[in-house]
CSV table of C-alpha atoms and ligand atoms in Angstrom, one decimal:
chain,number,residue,atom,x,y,z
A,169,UNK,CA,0.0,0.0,0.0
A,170,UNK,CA,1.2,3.4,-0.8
A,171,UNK,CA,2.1,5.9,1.8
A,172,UNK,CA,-0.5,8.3,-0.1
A,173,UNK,CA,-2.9,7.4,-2.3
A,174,UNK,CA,-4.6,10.4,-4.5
A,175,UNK,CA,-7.1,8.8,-6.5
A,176,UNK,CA,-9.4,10.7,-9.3
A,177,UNK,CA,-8.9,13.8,-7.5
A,178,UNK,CA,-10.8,17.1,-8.5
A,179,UNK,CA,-11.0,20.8,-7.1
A,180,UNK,CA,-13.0,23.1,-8.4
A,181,UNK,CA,-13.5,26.6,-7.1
A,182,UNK,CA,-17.1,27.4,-8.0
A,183,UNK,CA,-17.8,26.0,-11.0
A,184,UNK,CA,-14.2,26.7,-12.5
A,185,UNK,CA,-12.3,23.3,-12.6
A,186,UNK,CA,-8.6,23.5,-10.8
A,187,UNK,CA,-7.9,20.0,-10.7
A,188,UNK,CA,-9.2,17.3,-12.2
A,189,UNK,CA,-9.2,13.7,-11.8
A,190,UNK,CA,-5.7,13.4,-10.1
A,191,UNK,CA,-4.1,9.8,-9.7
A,192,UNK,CA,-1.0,9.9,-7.8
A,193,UNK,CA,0.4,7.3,-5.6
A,194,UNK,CA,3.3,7.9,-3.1
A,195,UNK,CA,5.3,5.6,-1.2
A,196,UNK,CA,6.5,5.8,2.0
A,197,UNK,CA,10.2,7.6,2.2
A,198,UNK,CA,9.7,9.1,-1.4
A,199,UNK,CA,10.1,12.2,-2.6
A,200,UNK,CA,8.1,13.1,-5.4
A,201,UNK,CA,8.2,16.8,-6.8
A,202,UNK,CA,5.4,19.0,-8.7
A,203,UNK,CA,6.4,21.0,-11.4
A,204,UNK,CA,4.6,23.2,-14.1
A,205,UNK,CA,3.8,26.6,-15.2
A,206,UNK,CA,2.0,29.0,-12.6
A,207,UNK,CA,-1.4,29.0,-11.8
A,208,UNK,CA,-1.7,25.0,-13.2
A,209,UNK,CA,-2.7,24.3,-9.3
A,210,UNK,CA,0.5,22.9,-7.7
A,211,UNK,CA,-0.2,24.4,-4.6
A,212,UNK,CA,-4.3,23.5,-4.7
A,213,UNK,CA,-3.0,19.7,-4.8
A,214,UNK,CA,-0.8,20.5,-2.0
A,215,UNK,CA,-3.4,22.3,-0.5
A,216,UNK,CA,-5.6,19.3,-1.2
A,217,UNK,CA,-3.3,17.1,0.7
A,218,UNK,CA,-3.4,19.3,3.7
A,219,UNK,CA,-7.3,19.2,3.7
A,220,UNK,CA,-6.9,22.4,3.9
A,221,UNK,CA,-9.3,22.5,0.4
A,222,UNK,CA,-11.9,19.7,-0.3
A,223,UNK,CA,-12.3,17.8,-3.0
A,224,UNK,CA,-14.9,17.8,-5.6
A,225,UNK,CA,-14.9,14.5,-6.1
A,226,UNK,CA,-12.3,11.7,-6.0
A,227,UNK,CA,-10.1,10.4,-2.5
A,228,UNK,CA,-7.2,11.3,-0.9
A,229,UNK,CA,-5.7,8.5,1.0
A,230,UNK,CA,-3.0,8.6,3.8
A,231,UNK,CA,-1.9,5.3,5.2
A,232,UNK,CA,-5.5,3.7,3.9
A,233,UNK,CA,-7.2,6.5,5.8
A,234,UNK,CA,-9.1,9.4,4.2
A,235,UNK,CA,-7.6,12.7,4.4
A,236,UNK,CA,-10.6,14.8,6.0
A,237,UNK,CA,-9.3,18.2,6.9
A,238,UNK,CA,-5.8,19.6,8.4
A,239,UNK,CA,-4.1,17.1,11.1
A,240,UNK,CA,-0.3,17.3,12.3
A,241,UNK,CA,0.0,14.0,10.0
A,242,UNK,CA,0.6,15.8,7.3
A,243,UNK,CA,2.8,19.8,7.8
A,244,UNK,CA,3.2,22.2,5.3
A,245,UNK,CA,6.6,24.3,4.4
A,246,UNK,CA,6.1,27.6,2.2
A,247,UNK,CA,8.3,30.2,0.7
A,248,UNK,CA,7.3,32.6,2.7
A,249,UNK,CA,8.7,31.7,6.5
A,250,UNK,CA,6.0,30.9,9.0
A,251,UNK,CA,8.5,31.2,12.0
A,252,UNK,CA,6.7,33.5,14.7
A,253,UNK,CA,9.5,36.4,15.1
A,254,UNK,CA,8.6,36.9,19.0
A,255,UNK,CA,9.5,33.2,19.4
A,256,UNK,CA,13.3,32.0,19.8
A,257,UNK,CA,14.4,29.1,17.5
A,258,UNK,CA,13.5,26.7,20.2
A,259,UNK,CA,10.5,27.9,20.8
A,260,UNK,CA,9.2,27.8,17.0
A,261,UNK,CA,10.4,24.3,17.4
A,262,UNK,CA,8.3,23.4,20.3
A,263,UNK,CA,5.2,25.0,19.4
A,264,UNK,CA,3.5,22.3,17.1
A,265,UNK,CA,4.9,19.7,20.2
A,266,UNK,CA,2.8,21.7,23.0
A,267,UNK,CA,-0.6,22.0,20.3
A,268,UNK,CA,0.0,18.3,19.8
A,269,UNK,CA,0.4,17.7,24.0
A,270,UNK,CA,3.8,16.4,23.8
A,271,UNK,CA,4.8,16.1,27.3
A,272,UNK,CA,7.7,18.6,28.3
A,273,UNK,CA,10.8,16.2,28.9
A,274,UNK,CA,9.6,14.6,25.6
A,275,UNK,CA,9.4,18.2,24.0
A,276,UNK,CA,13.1,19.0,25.2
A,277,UNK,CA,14.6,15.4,23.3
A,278,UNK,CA,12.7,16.2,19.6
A,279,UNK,CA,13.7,19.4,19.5
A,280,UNK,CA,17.4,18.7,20.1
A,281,UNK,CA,17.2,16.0,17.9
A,282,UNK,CA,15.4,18.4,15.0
A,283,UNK,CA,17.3,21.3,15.9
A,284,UNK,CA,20.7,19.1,15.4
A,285,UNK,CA,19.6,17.8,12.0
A,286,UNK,CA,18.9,20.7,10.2
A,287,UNK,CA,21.9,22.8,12.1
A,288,UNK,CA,20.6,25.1,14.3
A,289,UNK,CA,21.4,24.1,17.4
A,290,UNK,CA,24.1,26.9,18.1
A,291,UNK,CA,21.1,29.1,17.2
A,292,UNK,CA,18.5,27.8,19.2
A,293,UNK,CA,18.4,31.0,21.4
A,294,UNK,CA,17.9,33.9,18.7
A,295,UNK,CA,14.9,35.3,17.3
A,296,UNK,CA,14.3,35.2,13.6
A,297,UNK,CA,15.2,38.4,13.2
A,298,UNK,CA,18.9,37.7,14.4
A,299,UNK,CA,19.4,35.0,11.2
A,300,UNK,CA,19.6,34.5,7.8
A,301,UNK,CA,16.9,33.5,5.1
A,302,UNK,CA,18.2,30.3,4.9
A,303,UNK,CA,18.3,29.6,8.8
A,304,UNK,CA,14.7,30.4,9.3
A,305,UNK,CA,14.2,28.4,6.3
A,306,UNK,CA,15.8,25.5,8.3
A,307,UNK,CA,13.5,26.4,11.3
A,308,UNK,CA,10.5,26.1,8.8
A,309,UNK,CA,12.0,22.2,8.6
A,310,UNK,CA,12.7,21.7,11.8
A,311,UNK,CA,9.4,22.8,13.2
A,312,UNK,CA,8.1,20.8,10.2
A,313,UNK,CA,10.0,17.6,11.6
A,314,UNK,CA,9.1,17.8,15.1
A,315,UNK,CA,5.5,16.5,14.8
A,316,UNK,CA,6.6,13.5,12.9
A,317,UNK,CA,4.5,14.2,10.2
A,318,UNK,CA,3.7,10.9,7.4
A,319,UNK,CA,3.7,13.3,4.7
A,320,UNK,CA,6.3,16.9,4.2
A,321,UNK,CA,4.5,19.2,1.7
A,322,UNK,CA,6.6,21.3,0.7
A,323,UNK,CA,5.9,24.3,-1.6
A,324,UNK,CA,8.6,26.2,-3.3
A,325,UNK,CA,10.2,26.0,0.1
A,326,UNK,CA,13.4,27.6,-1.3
A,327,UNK,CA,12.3,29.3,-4.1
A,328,UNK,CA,13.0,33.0,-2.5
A,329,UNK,CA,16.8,32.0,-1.3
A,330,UNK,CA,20.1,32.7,-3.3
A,331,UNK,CA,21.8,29.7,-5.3
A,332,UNK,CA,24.3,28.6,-3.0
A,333,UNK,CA,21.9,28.9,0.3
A,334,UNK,CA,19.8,27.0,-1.8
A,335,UNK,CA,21.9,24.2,-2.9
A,336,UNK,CA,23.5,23.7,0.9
A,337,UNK,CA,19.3,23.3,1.9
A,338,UNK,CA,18.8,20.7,-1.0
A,339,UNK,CA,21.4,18.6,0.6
A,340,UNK,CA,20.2,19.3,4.1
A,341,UNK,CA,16.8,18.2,2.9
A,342,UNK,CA,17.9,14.9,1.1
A,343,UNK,CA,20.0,13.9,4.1
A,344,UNK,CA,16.8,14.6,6.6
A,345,UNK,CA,14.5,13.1,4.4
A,346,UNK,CA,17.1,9.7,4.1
A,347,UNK,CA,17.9,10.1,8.0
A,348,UNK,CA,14.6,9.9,8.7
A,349,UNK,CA,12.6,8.1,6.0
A,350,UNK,CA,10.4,10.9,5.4
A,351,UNK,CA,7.9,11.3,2.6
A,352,UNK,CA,7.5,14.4,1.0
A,353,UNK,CA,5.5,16.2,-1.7
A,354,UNK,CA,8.4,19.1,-3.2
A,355,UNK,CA,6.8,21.7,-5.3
A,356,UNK,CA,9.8,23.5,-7.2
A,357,UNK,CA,9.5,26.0,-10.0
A,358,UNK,CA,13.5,25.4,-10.7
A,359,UNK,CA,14.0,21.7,-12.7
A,360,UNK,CA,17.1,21.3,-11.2
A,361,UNK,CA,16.0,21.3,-8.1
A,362,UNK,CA,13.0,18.7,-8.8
A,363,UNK,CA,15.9,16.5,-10.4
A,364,UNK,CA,18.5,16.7,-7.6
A,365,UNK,CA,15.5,15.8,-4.8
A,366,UNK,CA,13.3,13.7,-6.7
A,367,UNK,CA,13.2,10.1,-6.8
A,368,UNK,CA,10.1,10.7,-9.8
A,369,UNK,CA,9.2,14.0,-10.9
A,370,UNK,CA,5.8,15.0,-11.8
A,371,UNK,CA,4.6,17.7,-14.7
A,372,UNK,CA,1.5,19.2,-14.5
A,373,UNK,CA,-0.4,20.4,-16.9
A,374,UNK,CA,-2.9,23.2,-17.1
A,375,UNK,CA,-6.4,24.5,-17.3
A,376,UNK,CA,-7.8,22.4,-15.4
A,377,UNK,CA,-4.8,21.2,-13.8
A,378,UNK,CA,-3.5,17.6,-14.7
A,379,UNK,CA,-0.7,15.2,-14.5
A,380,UNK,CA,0.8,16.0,-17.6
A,381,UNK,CA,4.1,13.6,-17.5
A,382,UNK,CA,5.6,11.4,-14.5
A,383,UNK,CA,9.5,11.2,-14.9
A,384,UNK,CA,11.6,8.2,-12.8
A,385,UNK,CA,14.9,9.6,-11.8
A,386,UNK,CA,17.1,7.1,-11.9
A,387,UNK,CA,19.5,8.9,-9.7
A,388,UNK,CA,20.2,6.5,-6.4
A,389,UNK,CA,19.9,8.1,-2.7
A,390,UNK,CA,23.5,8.9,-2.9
A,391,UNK,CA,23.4,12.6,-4.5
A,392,UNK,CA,26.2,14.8,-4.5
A,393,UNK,CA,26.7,18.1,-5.6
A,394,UNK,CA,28.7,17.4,-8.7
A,395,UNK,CA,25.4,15.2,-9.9
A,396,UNK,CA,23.9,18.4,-11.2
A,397,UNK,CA,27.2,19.0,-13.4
A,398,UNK,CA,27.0,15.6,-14.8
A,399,UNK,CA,26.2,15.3,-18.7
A,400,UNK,CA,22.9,12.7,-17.6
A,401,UNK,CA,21.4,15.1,-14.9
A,402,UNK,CA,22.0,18.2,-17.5
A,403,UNK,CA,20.2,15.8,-20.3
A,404,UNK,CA,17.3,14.9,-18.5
A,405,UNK,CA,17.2,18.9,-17.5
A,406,UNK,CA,16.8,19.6,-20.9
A,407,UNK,CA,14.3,16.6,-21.6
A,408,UNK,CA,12.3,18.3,-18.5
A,409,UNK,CA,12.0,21.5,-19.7
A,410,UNK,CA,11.0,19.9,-23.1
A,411,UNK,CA,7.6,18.8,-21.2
A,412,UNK,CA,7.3,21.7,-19.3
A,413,UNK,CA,7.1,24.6,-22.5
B,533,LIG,N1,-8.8,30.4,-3.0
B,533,LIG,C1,-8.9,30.4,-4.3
B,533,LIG,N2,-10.1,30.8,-4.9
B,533,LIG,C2,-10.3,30.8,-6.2
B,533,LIG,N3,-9.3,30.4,-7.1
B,533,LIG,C3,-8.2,30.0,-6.6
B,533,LIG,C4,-7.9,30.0,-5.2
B,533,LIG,N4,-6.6,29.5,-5.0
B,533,LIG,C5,-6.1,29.3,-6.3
B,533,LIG,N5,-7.0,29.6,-7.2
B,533,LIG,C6,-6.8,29.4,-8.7
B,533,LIG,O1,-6.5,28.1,-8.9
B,533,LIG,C7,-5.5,28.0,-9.9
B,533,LIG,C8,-4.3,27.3,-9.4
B,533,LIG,O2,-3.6,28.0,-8.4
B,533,LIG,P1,-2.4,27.4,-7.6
B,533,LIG,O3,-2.1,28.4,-6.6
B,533,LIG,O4,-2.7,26.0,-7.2
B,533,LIG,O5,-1.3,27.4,-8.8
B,533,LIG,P2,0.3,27.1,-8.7
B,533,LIG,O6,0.5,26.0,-9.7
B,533,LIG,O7,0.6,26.8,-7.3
B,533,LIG,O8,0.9,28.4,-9.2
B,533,LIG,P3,2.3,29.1,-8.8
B,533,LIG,O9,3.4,28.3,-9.5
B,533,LIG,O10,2.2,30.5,-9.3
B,533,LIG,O11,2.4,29.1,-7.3
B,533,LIG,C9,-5.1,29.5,-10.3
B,533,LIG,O12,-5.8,29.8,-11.5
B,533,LIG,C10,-5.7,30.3,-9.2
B,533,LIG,O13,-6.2,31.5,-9.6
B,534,LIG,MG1,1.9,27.8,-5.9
């Protein structure tokens, strides 16, 4: 059984048609990232996901279970941060723990053990304001990570970050996501990016929105920077952007 099952999915807002009939299976520790042009409903399928939008018709499955509105189960990353800024690192960390009822000495382990996997355990005293965009980025994750979540949605989490913050994340995030078997769904605007995180990558298509393409990267867990510069990687970039136009 998949980890999430999305099967002849539609949204519609009023009568306009977002998505329609969506069939998408995840497995559990994959990575699968949307891509495709803007406004072809990425986000609405993340959204979806979240049950933070209902469906018109069709199922959203998460471990055999119907997805039926927005649970800790499944946590969202955006561009834009969510960190509070009156909140130390820590404390953004702890947050979703105390909502969930986590008891305190059980808080104090996860967010050690969050707050040492994405870095930022030097930093765990400053506010927001005291780092960079790429450190509250990695609170985003870390906050993200805490709740144990089945599912990572992540949408154009490092779309607003410069190239080599961005690349250092990417690796972060493979190594997290390896570490500790998580499954996520990556929207990316940047191809490169979908290819160096994704075990498949799919294209969607628009008006309504659709799965336009499913590409297999046949890259194994082991990714290194030097991947991207490889003459393979930089072929299937171009045969991505192909599908994409
Ligand atoms: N709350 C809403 N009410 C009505 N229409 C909406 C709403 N949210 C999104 N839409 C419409 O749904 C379509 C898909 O939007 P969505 O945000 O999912 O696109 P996207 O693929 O994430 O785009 P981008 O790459 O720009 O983020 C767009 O045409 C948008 O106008
Ligand atoms: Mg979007």
């Amino acid at each position: 059984m998949a980890k999430l099952e999305i099967d002849s999915a539609s949204v519609a807002y009023g009568d306009r048609t977002i998505l329609e009939s969506i069939d998408l299976n995840v497995n559990a520790g994959e990575i699968v990232c949307l891509i495709g042009a803007s406004g072809c409903g990425k986000s609405t399928l993340l959204n979806a996901v979240a049950g933070l939008v209902p469906l018109r018709s069709g199922t959203i499955l998460l471990d055999g279970k119907a997805v039926a509105g927005p649970s800790a189960d499944r946590v969202m990353v955006f561009q834009d941060d969510a960190v509070f800024p009156w909140m130390k690192v820590r404390e953004n960390v702890e947050f979703g723990l105390k909502i969930k009822g986590v008891p305190a000495s059980e808080r104090e382990r996860i967010i050690d053990e969050k707050l040492l996997a994405v870095e930022l355990f030097q930093a765990q005293h400053l506010y927001p304001r005291q780092l960079s965009g790429g450190m509250r980025k990695r609170v985003d994750l870390a906050r993200a990570l805490a709740v144990s979540p089945s599912v990572i949605l992540m949408d154009e989490p490092y779309g607003a970050l410069d190239a080599m913050t961005k690349e250092r994340l990417q690796l972060q995030f493979l190594k997290v996501c390896t570490d500790t078997n998580a499954t996520s769904l990556f929207v990316t605007h940047d191809i490169e990016e979908a290819l160096f995180l994704g075990d498949r990558i799919v294209v969607l298509g628009r008006n309504p929105g659709h799965i336009a393409n499913i590409i297999e990267v046949p890259f194994g867990v082991e990714r290194p920077l030097e991947l991207k510069r490889s003459g393979e990687f930089q072929r299937l970039r171009g045969e991505v952007a192909d599908l994409i136009l």
